Short mmCIF file of C-alpha atoms in Angstrom, two decimals:
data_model
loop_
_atom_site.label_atom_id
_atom_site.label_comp_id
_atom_site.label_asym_id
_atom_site.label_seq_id
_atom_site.Cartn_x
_atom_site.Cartn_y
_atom_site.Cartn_z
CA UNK A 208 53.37 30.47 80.24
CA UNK A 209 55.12 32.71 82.65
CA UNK A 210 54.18 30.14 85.59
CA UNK A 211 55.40 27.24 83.62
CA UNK A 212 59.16 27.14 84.80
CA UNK A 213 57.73 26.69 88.35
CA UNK A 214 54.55 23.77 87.69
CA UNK A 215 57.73 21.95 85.91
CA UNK A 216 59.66 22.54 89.07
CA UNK A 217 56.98 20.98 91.30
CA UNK A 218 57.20 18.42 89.40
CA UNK A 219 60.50 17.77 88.87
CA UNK A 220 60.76 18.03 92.81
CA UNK A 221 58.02 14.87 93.53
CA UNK A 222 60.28 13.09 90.62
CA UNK A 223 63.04 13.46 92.42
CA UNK A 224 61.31 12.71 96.10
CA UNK A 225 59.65 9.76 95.11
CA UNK A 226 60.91 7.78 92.26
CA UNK A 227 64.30 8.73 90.87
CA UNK A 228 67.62 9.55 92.50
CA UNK A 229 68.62 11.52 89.36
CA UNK A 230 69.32 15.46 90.64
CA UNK A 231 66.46 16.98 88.82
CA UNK A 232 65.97 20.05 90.67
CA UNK A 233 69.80 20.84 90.88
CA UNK A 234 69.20 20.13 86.79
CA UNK A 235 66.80 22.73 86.67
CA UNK A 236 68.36 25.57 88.93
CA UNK A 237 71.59 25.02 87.03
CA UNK A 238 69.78 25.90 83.64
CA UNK A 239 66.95 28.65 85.36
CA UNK A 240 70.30 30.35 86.17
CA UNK A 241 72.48 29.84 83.32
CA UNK A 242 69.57 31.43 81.01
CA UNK A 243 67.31 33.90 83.26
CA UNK A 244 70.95 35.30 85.18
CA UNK A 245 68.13 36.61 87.52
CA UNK A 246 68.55 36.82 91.35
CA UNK A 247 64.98 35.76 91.91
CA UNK A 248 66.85 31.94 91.55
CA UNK A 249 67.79 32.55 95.18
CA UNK A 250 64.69 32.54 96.47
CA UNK A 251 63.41 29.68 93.85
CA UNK A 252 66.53 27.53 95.02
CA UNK A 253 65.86 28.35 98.67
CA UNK A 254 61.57 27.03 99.08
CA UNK A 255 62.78 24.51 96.55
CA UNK A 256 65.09 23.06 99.07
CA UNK A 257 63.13 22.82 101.95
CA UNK A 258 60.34 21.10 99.68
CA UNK A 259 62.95 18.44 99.09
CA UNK A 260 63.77 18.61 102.78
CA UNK A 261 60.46 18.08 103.80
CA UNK A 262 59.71 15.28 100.97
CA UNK A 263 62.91 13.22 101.44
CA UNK A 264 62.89 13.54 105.69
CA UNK A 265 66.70 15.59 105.66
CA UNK A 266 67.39 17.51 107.92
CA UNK A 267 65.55 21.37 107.07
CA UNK A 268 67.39 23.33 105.12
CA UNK A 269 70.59 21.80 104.42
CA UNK A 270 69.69 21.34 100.42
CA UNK A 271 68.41 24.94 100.52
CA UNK A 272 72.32 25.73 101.56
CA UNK A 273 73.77 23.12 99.19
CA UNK A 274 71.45 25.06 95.85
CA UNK A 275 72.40 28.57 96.85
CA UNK A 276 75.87 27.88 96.97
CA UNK A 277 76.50 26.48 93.71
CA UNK A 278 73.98 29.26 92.30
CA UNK A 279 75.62 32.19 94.39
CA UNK A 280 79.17 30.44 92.66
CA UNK A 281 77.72 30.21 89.22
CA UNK A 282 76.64 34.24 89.19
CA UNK A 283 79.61 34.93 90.77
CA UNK A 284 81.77 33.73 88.02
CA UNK A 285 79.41 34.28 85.45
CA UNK A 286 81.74 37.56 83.63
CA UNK A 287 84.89 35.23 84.23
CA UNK A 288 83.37 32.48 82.28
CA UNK A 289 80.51 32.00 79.98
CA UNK A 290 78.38 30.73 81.00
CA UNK A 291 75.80 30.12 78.70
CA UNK A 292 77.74 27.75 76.50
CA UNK A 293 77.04 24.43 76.08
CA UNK A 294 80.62 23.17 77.57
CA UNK A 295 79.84 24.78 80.95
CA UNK A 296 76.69 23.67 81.41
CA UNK A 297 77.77 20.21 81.11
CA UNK A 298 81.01 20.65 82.88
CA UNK A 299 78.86 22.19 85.74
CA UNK A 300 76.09 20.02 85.54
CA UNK A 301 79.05 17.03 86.24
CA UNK A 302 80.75 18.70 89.18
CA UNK A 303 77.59 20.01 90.70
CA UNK A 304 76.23 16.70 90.36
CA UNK A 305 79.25 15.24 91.67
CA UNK A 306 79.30 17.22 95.13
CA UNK A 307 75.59 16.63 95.52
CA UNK A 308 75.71 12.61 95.49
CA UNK A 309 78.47 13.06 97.93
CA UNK A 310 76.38 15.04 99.84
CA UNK A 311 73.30 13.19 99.61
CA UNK A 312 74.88 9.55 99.31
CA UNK A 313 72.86 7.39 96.46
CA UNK A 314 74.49 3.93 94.67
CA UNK A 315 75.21 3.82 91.16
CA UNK A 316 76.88 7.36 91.15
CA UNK A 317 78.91 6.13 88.12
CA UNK A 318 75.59 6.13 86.39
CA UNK A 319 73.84 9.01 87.43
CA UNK A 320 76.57 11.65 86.96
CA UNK A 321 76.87 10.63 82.72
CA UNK A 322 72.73 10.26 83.21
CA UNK A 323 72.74 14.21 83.90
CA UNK A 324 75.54 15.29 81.55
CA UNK A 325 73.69 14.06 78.70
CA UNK A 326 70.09 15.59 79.84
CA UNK A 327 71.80 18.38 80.18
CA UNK A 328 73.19 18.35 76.67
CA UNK A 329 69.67 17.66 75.39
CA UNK A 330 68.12 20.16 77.50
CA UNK A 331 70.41 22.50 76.17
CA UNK A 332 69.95 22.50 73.10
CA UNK A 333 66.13 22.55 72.96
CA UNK A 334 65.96 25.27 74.90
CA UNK A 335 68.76 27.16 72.64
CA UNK A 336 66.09 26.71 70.19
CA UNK A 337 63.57 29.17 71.88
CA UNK A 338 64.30 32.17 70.01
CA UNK A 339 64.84 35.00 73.26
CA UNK A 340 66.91 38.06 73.54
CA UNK A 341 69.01 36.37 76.60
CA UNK A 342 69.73 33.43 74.04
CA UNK A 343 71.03 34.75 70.59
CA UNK A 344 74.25 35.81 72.14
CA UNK A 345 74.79 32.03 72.21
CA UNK B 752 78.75 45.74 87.58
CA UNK B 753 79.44 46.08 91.26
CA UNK B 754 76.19 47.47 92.13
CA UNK B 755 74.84 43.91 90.64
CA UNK B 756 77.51 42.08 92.53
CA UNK B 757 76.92 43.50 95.93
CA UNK B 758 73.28 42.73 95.07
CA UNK B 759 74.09 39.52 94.30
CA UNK B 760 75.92 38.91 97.71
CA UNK B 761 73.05 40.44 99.54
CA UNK B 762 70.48 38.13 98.67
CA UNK B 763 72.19 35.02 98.50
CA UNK B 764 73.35 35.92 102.14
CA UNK B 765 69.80 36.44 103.31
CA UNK B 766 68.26 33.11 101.83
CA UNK B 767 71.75 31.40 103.46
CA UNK B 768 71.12 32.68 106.85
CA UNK B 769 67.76 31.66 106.58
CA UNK B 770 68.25 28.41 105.50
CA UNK B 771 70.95 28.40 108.57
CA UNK B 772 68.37 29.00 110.79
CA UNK B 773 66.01 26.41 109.51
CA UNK B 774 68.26 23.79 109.60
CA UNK B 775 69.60 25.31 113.10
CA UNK B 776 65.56 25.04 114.82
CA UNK B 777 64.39 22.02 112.98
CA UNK B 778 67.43 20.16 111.46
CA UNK B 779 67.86 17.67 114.36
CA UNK B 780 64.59 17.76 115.64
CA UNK B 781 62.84 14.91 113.07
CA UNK B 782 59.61 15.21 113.14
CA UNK B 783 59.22 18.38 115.01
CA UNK B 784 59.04 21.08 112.04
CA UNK B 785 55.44 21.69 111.00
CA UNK B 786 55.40 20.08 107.50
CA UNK B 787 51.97 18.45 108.02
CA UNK B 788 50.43 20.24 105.37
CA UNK B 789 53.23 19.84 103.07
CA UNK B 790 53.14 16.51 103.40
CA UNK B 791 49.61 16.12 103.10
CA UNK B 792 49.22 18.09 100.03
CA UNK B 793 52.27 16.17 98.05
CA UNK B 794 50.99 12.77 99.20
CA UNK B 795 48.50 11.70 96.53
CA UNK B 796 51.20 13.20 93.72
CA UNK B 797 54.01 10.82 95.14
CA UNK B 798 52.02 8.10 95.39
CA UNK B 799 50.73 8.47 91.63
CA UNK B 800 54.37 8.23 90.42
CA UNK B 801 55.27 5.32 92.43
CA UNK B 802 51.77 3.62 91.38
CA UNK B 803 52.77 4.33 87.94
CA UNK B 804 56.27 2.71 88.26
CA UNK B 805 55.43 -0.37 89.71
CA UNK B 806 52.94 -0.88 86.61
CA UNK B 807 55.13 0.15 84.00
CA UNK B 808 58.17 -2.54 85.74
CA UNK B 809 54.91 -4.81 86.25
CA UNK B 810 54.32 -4.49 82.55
CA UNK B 811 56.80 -6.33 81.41
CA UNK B 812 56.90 -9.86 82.70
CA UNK B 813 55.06 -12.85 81.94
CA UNK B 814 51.72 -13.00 83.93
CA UNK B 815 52.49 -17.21 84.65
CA UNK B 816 56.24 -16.35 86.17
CA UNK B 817 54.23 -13.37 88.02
CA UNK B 818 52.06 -16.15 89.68
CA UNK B 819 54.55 -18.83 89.95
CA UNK B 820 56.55 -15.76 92.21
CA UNK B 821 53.71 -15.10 94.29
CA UNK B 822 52.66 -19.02 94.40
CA UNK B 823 56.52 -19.81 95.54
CA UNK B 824 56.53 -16.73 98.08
CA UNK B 825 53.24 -17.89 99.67
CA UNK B 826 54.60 -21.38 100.16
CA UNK B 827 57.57 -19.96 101.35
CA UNK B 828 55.34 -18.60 104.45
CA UNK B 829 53.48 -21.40 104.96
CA UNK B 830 56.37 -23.58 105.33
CA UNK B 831 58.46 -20.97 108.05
CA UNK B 832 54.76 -21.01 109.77
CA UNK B 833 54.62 -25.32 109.94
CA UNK B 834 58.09 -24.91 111.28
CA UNK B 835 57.63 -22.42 114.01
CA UNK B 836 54.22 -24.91 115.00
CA UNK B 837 56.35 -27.71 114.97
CA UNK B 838 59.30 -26.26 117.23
CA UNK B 839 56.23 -25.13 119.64
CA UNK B 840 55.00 -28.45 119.67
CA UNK B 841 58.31 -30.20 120.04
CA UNK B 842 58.82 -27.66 123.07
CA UNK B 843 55.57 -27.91 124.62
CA UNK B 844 56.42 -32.02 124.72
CA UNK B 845 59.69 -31.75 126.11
CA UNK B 846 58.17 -29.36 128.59
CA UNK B 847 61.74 -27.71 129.17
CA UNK B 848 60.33 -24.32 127.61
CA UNK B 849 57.56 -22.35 126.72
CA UNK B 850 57.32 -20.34 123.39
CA UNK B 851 54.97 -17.07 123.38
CA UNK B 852 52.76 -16.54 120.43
CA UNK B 853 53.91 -13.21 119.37
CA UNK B 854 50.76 -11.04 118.72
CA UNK B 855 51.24 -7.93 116.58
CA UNK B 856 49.28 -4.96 115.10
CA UNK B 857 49.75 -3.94 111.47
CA UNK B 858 48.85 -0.87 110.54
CA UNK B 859 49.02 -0.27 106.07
CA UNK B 860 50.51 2.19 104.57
CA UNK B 861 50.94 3.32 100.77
CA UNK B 862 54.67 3.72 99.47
CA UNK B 863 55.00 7.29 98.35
CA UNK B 864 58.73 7.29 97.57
CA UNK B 865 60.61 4.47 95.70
CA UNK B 866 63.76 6.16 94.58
CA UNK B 867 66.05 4.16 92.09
CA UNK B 868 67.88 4.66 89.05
CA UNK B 869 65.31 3.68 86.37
CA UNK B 870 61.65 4.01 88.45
CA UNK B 871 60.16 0.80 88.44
CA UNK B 872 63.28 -1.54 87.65
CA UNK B 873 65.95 -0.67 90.00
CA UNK B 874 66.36 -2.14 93.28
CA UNK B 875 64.85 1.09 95.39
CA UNK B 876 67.50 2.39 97.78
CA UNK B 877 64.97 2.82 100.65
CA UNK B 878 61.14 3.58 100.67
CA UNK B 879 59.09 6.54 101.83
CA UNK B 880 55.48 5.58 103.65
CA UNK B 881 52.56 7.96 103.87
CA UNK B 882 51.88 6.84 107.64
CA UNK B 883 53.87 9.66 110.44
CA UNK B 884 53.71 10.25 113.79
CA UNK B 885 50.40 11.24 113.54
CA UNK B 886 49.44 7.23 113.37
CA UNK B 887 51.62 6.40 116.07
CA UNK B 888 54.87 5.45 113.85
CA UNK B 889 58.01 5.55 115.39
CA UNK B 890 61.89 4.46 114.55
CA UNK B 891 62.43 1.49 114.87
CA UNK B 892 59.09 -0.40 113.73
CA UNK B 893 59.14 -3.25 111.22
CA UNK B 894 58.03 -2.90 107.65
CA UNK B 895 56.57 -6.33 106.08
CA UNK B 896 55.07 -7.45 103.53
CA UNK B 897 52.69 -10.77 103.04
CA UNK B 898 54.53 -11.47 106.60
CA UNK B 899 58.45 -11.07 104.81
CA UNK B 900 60.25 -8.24 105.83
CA UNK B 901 61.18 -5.85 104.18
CA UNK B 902 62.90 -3.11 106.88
CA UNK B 903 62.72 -0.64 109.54
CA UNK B 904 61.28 3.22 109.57
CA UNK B 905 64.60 4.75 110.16
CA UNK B 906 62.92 8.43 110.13
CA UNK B 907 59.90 9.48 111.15
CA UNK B 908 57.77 13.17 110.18
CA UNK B 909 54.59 14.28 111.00
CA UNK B 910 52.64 12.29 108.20
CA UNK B 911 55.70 10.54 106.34
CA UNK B 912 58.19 7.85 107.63
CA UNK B 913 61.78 7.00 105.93
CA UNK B 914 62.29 3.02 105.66
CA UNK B 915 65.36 1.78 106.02
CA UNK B 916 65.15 -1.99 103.73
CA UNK B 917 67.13 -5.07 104.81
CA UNK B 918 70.20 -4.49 101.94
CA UNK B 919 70.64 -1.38 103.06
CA UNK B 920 74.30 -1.00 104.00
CA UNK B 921 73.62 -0.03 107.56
CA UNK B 922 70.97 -2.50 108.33
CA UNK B 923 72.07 -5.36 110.23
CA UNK B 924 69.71 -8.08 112.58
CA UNK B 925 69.94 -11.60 114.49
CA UNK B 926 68.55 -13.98 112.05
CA UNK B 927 68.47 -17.96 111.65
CA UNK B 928 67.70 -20.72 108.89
CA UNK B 929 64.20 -22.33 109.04
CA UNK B 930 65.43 -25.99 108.57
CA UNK B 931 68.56 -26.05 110.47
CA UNK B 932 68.18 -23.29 112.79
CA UNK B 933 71.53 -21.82 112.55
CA UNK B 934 71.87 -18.95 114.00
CA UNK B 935 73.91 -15.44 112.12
CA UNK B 936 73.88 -11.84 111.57
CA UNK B 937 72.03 -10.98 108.85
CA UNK B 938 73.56 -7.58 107.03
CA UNK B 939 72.89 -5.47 103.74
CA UNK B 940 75.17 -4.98 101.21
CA UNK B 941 73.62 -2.93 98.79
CA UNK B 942 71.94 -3.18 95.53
CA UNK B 943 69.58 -5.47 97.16
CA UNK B 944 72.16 -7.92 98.51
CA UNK B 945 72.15 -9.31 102.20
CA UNK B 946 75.15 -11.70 103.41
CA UNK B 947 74.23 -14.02 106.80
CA UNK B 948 77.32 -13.94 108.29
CA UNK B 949 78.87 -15.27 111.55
CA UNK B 950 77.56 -18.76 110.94
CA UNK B 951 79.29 -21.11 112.45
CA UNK B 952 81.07 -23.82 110.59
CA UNK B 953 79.44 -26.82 112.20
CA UNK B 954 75.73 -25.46 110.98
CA UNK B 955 74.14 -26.74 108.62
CA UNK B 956 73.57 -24.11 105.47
CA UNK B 957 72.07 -25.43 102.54
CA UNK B 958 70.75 -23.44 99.39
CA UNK B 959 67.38 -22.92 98.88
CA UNK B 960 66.66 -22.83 102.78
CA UNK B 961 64.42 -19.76 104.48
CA UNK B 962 66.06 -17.34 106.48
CA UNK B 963 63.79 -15.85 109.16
CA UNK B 964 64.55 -13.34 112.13
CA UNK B 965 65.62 -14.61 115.42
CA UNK B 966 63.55 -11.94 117.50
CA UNK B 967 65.11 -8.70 119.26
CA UNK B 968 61.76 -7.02 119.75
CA UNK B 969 62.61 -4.07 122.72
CA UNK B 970 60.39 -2.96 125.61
CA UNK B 971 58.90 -0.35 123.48
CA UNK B 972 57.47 -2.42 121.46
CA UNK B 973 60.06 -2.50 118.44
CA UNK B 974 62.37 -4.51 116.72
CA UNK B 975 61.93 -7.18 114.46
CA UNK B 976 59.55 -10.04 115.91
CA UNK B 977 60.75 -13.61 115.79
CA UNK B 978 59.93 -16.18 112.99
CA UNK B 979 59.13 -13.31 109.63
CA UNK B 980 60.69 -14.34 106.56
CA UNK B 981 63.31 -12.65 105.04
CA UNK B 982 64.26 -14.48 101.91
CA UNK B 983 65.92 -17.58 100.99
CA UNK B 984 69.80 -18.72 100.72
CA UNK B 985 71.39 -18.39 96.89
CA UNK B 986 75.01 -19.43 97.64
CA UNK B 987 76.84 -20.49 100.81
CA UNK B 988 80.51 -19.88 100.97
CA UNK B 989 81.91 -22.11 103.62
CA UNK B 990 85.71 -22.83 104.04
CA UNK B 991 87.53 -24.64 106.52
CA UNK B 992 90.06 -22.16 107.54
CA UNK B 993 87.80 -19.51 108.38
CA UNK B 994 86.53 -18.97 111.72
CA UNK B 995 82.53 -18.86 109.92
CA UNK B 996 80.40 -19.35 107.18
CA UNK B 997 78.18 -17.37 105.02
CA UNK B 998 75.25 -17.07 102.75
CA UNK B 999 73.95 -14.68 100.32
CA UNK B 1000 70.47 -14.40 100.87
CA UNK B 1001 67.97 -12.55 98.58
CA UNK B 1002 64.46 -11.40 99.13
CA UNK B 1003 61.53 -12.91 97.73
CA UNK B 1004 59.53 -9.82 97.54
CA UNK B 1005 60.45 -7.79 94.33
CA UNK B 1006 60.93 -3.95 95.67
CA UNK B 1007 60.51 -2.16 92.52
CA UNK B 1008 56.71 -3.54 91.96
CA UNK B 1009 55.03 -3.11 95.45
CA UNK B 1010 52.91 -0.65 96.42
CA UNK B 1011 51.40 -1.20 99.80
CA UNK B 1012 53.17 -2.35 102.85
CA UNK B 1013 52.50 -2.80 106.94
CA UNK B 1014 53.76 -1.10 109.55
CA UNK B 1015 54.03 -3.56 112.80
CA UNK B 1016 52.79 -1.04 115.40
CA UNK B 1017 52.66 -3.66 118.19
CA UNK B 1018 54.88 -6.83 118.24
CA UNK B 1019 54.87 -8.44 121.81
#
């Protein structure tokens, strides 16, 4: 159980490499961070990067940069805002989302971007269903 | 609260630089980082998805308009191949030029990467191959498919190359009509659109006709080799006051459903 969050990662990184252009992995670090608050997303952020790197022939390294600066943004405002609310989650999962197809050009934008808002309204919610101490403040 | 903040800085500044210095040693250098095993290991898992996509689209359709595609693509073939015969007979009996028989090698490779919108339905936006350096791929090769082509590895890795299809934006190749032999630029447009353009107005373009590449194969041995179909003309848009015509052409090959393509290693 512990391991889970990353085997869902792995997969959610070949997804991503091989089949979809929806930003899976940017999904999933927005919400690992959002609920854990831990630091240890850095270093999850950073190897899952260069997998995606490696998978999708970029150049190394430049999505590792791209997912620790939105993460290092997200703590960083994370007492000015709250994070954990369903609003911000989809208002970051938009803009996020946004900057990353611009970065990492794919057609069909104008579907993708309300694609991910509205995973990341269900995703939010079933996981606000798992009863855990970081989660009953929302 | 500043203790975590400064903590917070720390590590995100570590991971940064490193990933600074990653993209600093290997970022240009495509196909120099040591991803082999990477690669290798990921293979079989991107190449189940993809599998799995192209029989869920596959699913779908009628079996008879399945076979009446692959029965009007294989025709298609045939007919730019009596065509070519015929020009290299009609040459040989003039005796005012000589046509070479192009020979090439094909190496197969599996598609591992099919990225679209919805997996198996959308148009792909380029394809990922599980054949590298290692087997002697380089930029520049041609992708095909039951001898139509589909595009050209545009990035190479140790055991993974990036293709580059035909309606990519970017891509853009000397191409000519199989009946009339007009000559044009073939160039993507996107969402699995290609426009033959720079026809001029007193060639013949007529819907329904094969569109097939001229030839620009380099010393190196890549570059699309003459006479491989590319698709066939939908519409022509021809008006007098321009300076040339064009066509939309589309591909016969549907990109969401295939699973195995060749590489041309050798086209001479």
């Amino acid at each position: 159980m512990k391991y889970l969050p990353f085997v869902v990662l792995f997969f959610l990184i070949i997804l991503e490499s091989s089949v979809t252009t929806l930003p899976l992995v940017l999904l999933f670090l927005i919400f690992y961070t959002v609920f854990t608050r831990s630091e240890s997303v850095f270093f999850i952020a950073f190897f899952a990067g260069l997998l995606l790197d490696i998978l999708m022939l970029r150049p190394l390294g430049v999505t590792s940069i791209f997912f620790l600066v939105i993460i290092f943004l997200i703590l960083l405002y994370e007492n000015k805002f709250e994070i954990g609310t369903m609003y911000f989650v989809m208002i970051a999962t938009f803009v996020m989302s946004f900057l990353y197809l611009i970065f990492f050009p794919v057609s069909q934008i104008y579907l993708i971007l309300p694609t991910c808002v509205i995973f990341s309204m269900i995703f939010f919610m079933m996981i606000k269903k798992i009863n855990t101490p970081k989660l009953k403040a929302y | 609260m500043r203790k975590r903040r400064s903590s917070l800085v720390i590590i995100f500044l570590i991971f940064f630089l490193l990933s600074v210095i990653f993209f600093a040693i290997f970022g240009s250098r495509s196909g120099k980082a040591p991803t082999g095993i990477i690669e290798v290991v990921t293979s079989p898992f991107q190449g189940f998805f993809v599998n799995m996509t192209g029989v869920m689209g596959g699913v779908s359709q009628n079996q008879e308009i399945v076979f009446l595609r692959e029965e009007n693509l294989r025709l298609r073939v045939k007919d730019s191949e009596i065509k070519k015969i015929q020009r290299e007979i009609s040459a040989l009996r003039d005796q005012f030029e000589t046509t070479k028989i192009p020979s090439v090698k094909l190496l197969p490779a599996q598609i591992i990467g099919r990225r679209g919108f919805v997996p198996g339905v959308s148009v792909p936006e380029a394809i990922i191959i599980n054949k590298g350096t290692i087997d002697n791929v380089k930029v520049g090769q041609v992708i095909i498919y039951k001898d139509v082509v589909l595009g050209q590895i545009s990035k190479v890795s140790t055991h993974q190359a990036s293709v580059r299809l035909l309606f990519d934006e970017s891509s853009s190749l000397t191409a000519m009509t199989s009946n009339s032999s007009a000559n044009g630029i073939l160039k993507g447009k996107g969402k699995g659109k290609m426009l033959l353009e720079n026809v001029v107005l007193s060639e013949k373009l007529e819907k329904e006709d094969s569109v097939v590449t001229k030839g620009d194969v380099v010393n190196s041995g890549t570059g699309f080799p003459p006479d491989l179909v590319i698709g066939k003309i939908t519409s022509v848009d021809k008006k007098q006051s321009a300076l040339f015509q064009t066509a939309e052409v589309k591909s016969q090959i549907d990109m969401a459903k295939i699973v195995e393509v060749f590489v041309i290693v050798e086209a001479l």
